[in-house]
mmCIF file of C-alpha atoms in Angstrom:
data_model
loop_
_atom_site.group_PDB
_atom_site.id
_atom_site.type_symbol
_atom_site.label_atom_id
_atom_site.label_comp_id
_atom_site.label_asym_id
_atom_site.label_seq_id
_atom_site.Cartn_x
_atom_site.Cartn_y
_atom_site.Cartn_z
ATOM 1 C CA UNK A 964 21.071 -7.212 13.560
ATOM 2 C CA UNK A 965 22.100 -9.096 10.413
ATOM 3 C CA UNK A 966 20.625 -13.152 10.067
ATOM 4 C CA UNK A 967 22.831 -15.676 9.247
ATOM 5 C CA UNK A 968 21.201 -17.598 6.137
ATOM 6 C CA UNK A 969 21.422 -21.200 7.417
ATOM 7 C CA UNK A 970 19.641 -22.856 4.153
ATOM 8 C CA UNK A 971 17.384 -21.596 1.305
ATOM 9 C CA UNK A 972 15.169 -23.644 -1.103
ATOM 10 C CA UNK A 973 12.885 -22.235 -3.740
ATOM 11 C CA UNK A 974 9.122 -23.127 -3.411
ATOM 12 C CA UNK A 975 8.432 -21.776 -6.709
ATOM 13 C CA UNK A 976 10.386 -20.065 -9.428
ATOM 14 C CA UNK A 977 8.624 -18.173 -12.022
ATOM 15 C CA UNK A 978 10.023 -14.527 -13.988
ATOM 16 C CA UNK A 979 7.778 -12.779 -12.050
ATOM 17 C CA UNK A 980 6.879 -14.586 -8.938
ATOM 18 C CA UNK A 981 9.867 -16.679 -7.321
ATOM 19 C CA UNK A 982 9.283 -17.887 -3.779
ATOM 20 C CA UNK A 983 11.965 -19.200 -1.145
ATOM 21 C CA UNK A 984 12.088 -20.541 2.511
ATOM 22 C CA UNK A 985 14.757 -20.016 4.110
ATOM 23 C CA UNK A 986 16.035 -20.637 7.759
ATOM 24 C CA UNK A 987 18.034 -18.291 9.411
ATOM 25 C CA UNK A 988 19.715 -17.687 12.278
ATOM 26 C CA UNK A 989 19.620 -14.635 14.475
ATOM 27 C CA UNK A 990 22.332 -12.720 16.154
ATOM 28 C CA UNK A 991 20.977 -13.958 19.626
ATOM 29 C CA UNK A 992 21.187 -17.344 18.104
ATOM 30 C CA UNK A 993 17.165 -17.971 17.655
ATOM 31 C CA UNK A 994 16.357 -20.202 15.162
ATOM 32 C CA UNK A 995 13.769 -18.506 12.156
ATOM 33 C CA UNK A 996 12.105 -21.814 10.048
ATOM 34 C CA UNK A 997 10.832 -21.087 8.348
ATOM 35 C CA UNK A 998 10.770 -17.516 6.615
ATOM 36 C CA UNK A 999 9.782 -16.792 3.237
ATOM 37 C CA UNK A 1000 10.849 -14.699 1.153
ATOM 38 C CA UNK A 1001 9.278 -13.502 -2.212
ATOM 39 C CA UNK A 1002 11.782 -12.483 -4.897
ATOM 40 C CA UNK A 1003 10.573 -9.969 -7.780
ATOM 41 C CA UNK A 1004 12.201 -7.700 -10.548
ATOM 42 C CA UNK A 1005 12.840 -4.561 -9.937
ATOM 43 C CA UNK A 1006 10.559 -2.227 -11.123
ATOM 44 C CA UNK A 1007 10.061 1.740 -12.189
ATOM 45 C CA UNK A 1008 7.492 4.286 -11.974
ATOM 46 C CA UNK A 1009 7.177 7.834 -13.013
ATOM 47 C CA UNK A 1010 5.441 10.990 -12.129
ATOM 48 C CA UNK A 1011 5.131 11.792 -16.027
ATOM 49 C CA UNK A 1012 4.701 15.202 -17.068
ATOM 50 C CA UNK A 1013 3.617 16.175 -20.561
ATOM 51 C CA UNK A 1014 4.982 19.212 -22.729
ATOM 52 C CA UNK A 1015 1.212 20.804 -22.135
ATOM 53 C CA UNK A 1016 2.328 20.706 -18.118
ATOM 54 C CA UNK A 1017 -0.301 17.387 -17.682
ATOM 55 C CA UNK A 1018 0.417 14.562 -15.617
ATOM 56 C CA UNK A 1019 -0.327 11.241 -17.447
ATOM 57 C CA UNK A 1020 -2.064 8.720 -15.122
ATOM 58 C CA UNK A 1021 -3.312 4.998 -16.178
ATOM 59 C CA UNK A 1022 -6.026 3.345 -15.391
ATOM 60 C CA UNK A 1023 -6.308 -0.573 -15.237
ATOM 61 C CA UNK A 1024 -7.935 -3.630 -13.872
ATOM 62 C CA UNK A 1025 -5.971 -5.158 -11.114
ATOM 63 C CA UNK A 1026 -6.477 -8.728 -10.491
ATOM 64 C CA UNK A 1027 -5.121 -9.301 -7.173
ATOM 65 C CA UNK A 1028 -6.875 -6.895 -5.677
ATOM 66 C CA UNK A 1029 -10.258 -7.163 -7.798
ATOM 67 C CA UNK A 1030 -10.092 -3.468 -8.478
ATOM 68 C CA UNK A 1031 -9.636 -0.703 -11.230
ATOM 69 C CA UNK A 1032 -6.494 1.911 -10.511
ATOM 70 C CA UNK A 1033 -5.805 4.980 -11.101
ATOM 71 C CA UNK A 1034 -1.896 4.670 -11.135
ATOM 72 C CA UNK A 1035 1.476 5.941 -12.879
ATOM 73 C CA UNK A 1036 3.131 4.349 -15.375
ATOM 74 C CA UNK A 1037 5.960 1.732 -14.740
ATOM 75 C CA UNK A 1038 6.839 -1.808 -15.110
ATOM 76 C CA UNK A 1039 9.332 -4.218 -14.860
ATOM 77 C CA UNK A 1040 13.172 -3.457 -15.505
ATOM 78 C CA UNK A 1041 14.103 -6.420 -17.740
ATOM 79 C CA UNK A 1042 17.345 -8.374 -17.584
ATOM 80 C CA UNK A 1043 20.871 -6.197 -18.296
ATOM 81 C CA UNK A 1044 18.459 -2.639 -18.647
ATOM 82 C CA UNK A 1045 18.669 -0.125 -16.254
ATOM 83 C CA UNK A 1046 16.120 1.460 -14.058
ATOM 84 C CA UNK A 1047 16.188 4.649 -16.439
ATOM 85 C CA UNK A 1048 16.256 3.069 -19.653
ATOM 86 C CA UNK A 1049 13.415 0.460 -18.176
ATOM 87 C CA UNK A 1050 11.178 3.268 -17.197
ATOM 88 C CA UNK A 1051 11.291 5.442 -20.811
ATOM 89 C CA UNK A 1052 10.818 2.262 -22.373
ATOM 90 C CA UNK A 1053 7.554 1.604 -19.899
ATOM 91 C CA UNK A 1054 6.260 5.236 -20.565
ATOM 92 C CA UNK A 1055 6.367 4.734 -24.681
ATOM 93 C CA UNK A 1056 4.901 1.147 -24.604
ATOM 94 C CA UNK A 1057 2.156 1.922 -21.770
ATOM 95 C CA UNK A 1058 1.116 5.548 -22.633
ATOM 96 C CA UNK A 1059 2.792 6.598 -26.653
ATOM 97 C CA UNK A 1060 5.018 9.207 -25.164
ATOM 98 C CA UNK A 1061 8.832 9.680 -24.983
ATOM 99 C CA UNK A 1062 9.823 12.078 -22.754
ATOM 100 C CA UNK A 1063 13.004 14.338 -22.439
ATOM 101 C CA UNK A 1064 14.156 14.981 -19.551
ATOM 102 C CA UNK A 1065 14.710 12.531 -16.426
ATOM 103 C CA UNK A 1066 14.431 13.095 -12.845
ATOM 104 C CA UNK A 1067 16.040 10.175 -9.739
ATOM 105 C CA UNK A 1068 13.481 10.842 -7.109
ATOM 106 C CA UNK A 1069 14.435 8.059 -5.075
ATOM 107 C CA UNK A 1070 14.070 3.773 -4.857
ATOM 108 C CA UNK A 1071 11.819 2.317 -2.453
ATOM 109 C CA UNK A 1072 10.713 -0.937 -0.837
ATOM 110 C CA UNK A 1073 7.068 -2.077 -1.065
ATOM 111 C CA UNK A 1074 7.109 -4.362 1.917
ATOM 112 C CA UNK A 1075 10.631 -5.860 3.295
ATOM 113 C CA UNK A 1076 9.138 -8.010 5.264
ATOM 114 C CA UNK A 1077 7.838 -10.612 2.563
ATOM 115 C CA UNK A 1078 9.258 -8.966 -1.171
ATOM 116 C CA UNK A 1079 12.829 -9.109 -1.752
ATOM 117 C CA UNK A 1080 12.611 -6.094 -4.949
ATOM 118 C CA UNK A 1081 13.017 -2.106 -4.480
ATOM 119 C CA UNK A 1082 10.918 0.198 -7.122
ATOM 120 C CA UNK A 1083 13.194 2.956 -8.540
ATOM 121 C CA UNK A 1084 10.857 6.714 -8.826
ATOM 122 C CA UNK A 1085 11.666 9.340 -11.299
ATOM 123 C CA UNK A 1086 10.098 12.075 -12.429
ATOM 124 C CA UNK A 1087 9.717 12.754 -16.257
ATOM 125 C CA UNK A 1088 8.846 16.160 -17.827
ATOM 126 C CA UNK A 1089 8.896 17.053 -21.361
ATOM 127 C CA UNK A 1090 6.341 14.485 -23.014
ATOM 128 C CA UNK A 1091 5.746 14.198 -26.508
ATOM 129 C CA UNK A 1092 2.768 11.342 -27.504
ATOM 130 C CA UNK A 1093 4.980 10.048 -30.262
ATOM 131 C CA UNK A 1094 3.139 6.652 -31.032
ATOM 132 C CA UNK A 1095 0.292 4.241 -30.055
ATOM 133 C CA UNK A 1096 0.739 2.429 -27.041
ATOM 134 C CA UNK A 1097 2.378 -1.012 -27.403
ATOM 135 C CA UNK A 1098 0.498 -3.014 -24.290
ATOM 136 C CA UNK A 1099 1.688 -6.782 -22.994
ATOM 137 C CA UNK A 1100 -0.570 -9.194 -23.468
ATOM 138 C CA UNK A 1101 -3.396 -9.018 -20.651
ATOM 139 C CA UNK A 1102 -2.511 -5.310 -20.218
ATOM 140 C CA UNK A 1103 -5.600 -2.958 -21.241
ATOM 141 C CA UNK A 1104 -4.509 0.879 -19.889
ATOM 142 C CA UNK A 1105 -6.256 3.548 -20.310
ATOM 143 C CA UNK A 1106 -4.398 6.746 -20.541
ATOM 144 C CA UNK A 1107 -5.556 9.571 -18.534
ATOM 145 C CA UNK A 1108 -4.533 13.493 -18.474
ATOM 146 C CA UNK A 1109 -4.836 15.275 -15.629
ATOM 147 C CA UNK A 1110 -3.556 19.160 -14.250
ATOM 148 C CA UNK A 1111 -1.040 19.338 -11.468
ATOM 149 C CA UNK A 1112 -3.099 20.427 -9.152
ATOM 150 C CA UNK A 1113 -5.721 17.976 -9.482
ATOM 151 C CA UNK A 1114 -3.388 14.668 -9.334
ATOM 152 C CA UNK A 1115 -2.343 16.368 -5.767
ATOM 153 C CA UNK A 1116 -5.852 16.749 -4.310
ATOM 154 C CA UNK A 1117 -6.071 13.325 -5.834
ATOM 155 C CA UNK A 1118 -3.455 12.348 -3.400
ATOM 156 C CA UNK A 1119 -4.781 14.167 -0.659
ATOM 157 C CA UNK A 1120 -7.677 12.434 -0.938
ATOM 158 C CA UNK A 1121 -6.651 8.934 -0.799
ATOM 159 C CA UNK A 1122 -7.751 8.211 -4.436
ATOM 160 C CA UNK A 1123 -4.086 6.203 -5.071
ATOM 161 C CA UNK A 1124 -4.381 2.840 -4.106
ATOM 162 C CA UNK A 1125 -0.585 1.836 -5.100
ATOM 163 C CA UNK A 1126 1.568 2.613 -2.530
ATOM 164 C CA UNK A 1127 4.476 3.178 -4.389
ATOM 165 C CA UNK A 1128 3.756 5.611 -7.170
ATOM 166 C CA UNK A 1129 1.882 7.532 -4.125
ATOM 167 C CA UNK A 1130 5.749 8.082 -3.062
ATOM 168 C CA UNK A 1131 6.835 8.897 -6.413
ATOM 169 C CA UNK A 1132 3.510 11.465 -6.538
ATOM 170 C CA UNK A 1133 4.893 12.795 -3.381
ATOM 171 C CA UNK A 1134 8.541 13.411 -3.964
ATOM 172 C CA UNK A 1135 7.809 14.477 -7.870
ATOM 173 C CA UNK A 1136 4.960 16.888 -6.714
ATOM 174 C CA UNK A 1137 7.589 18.328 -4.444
ATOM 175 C CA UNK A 1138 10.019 18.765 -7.435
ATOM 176 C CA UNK A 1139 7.568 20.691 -9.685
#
């Protein structure tokens, strides 16, 4: 089931938003021109859980869909980091706590069929707020606390619109 990539040339090329069409050939021989192909960092989220048993939860405007979000922390994994190292360094700058302990939960596509990145889940326990938060410019996050049991009925009713941390809820609600 594998295409053949026949050519490639990038539409736009930006850190975070690189675009490419590409033609391609399929195993049956049919021609795909052209297909595009949207190439992003990897990224990280966590289901981050404080020392007091809380889950921390941010909430922030999101432009492309012209909507505030209830959401877990994560970002970007920069050049040469990894996923692990990516996400405690998310968690201090977005929410002021470092966390000890650190939990794979999984990595995960947000749609195949147009982005080209995987998001890497973990689940962190043992948060300390150690500083302020140290926000990228046009980043304004408010940092919310909730129980355990209310971030799942959150989930159970719907109230995540970003479909990735809603797997990382799932599979680090299953873990604790």
């Amino acid at each position: 089931m594998h295409w053949k990539k026949l050519s490639s040339e990038y539409i736009s090329n930006h850190i975070y938003f690189t675009a490419r069409k590409d033609v391609c050939e399929m195993p049956n021989g049919q021609i795909v021109d052209p297909y595009f192909v949207v190439e992003l960092p990897e990224t990280v989220c966590a289901m981050a859980v404080t020392e007091a048993n809380e889950i921390i939860l941010v909430k922030q405007y999101r432009h492309p869909i012209e909507e505030t979000t209830i959401e877990l922390p994560g970002g970007f994994v920069d050049e040469g980091e990894s996923a692990e190292t990516a996400v405690a360094r998310e968690l201090r700058e977005e929410t002021g706590y470092q966390f000890s302990n650190f939990q794979y939960l999984g990595r995960v596509a947000a749609n195949p069929g147009v982005l080209n990145n995987f998001t890497v889940l973990y689940l962190a326990t043992g948060g300390k707020k150690v500083s302020a938060q140290h926000l990228d410019v046009g980043e304004e996050i408010d940092i919310q606390l909730y129980s355990i049991e209310k971030v799942r009925d959150m989930l159970l009713k719907n109230e995540f619109k970003q479909a990735l941390h809603v797997a990382c809820l799932f599979y680090g609600l299953n873990k604790v």
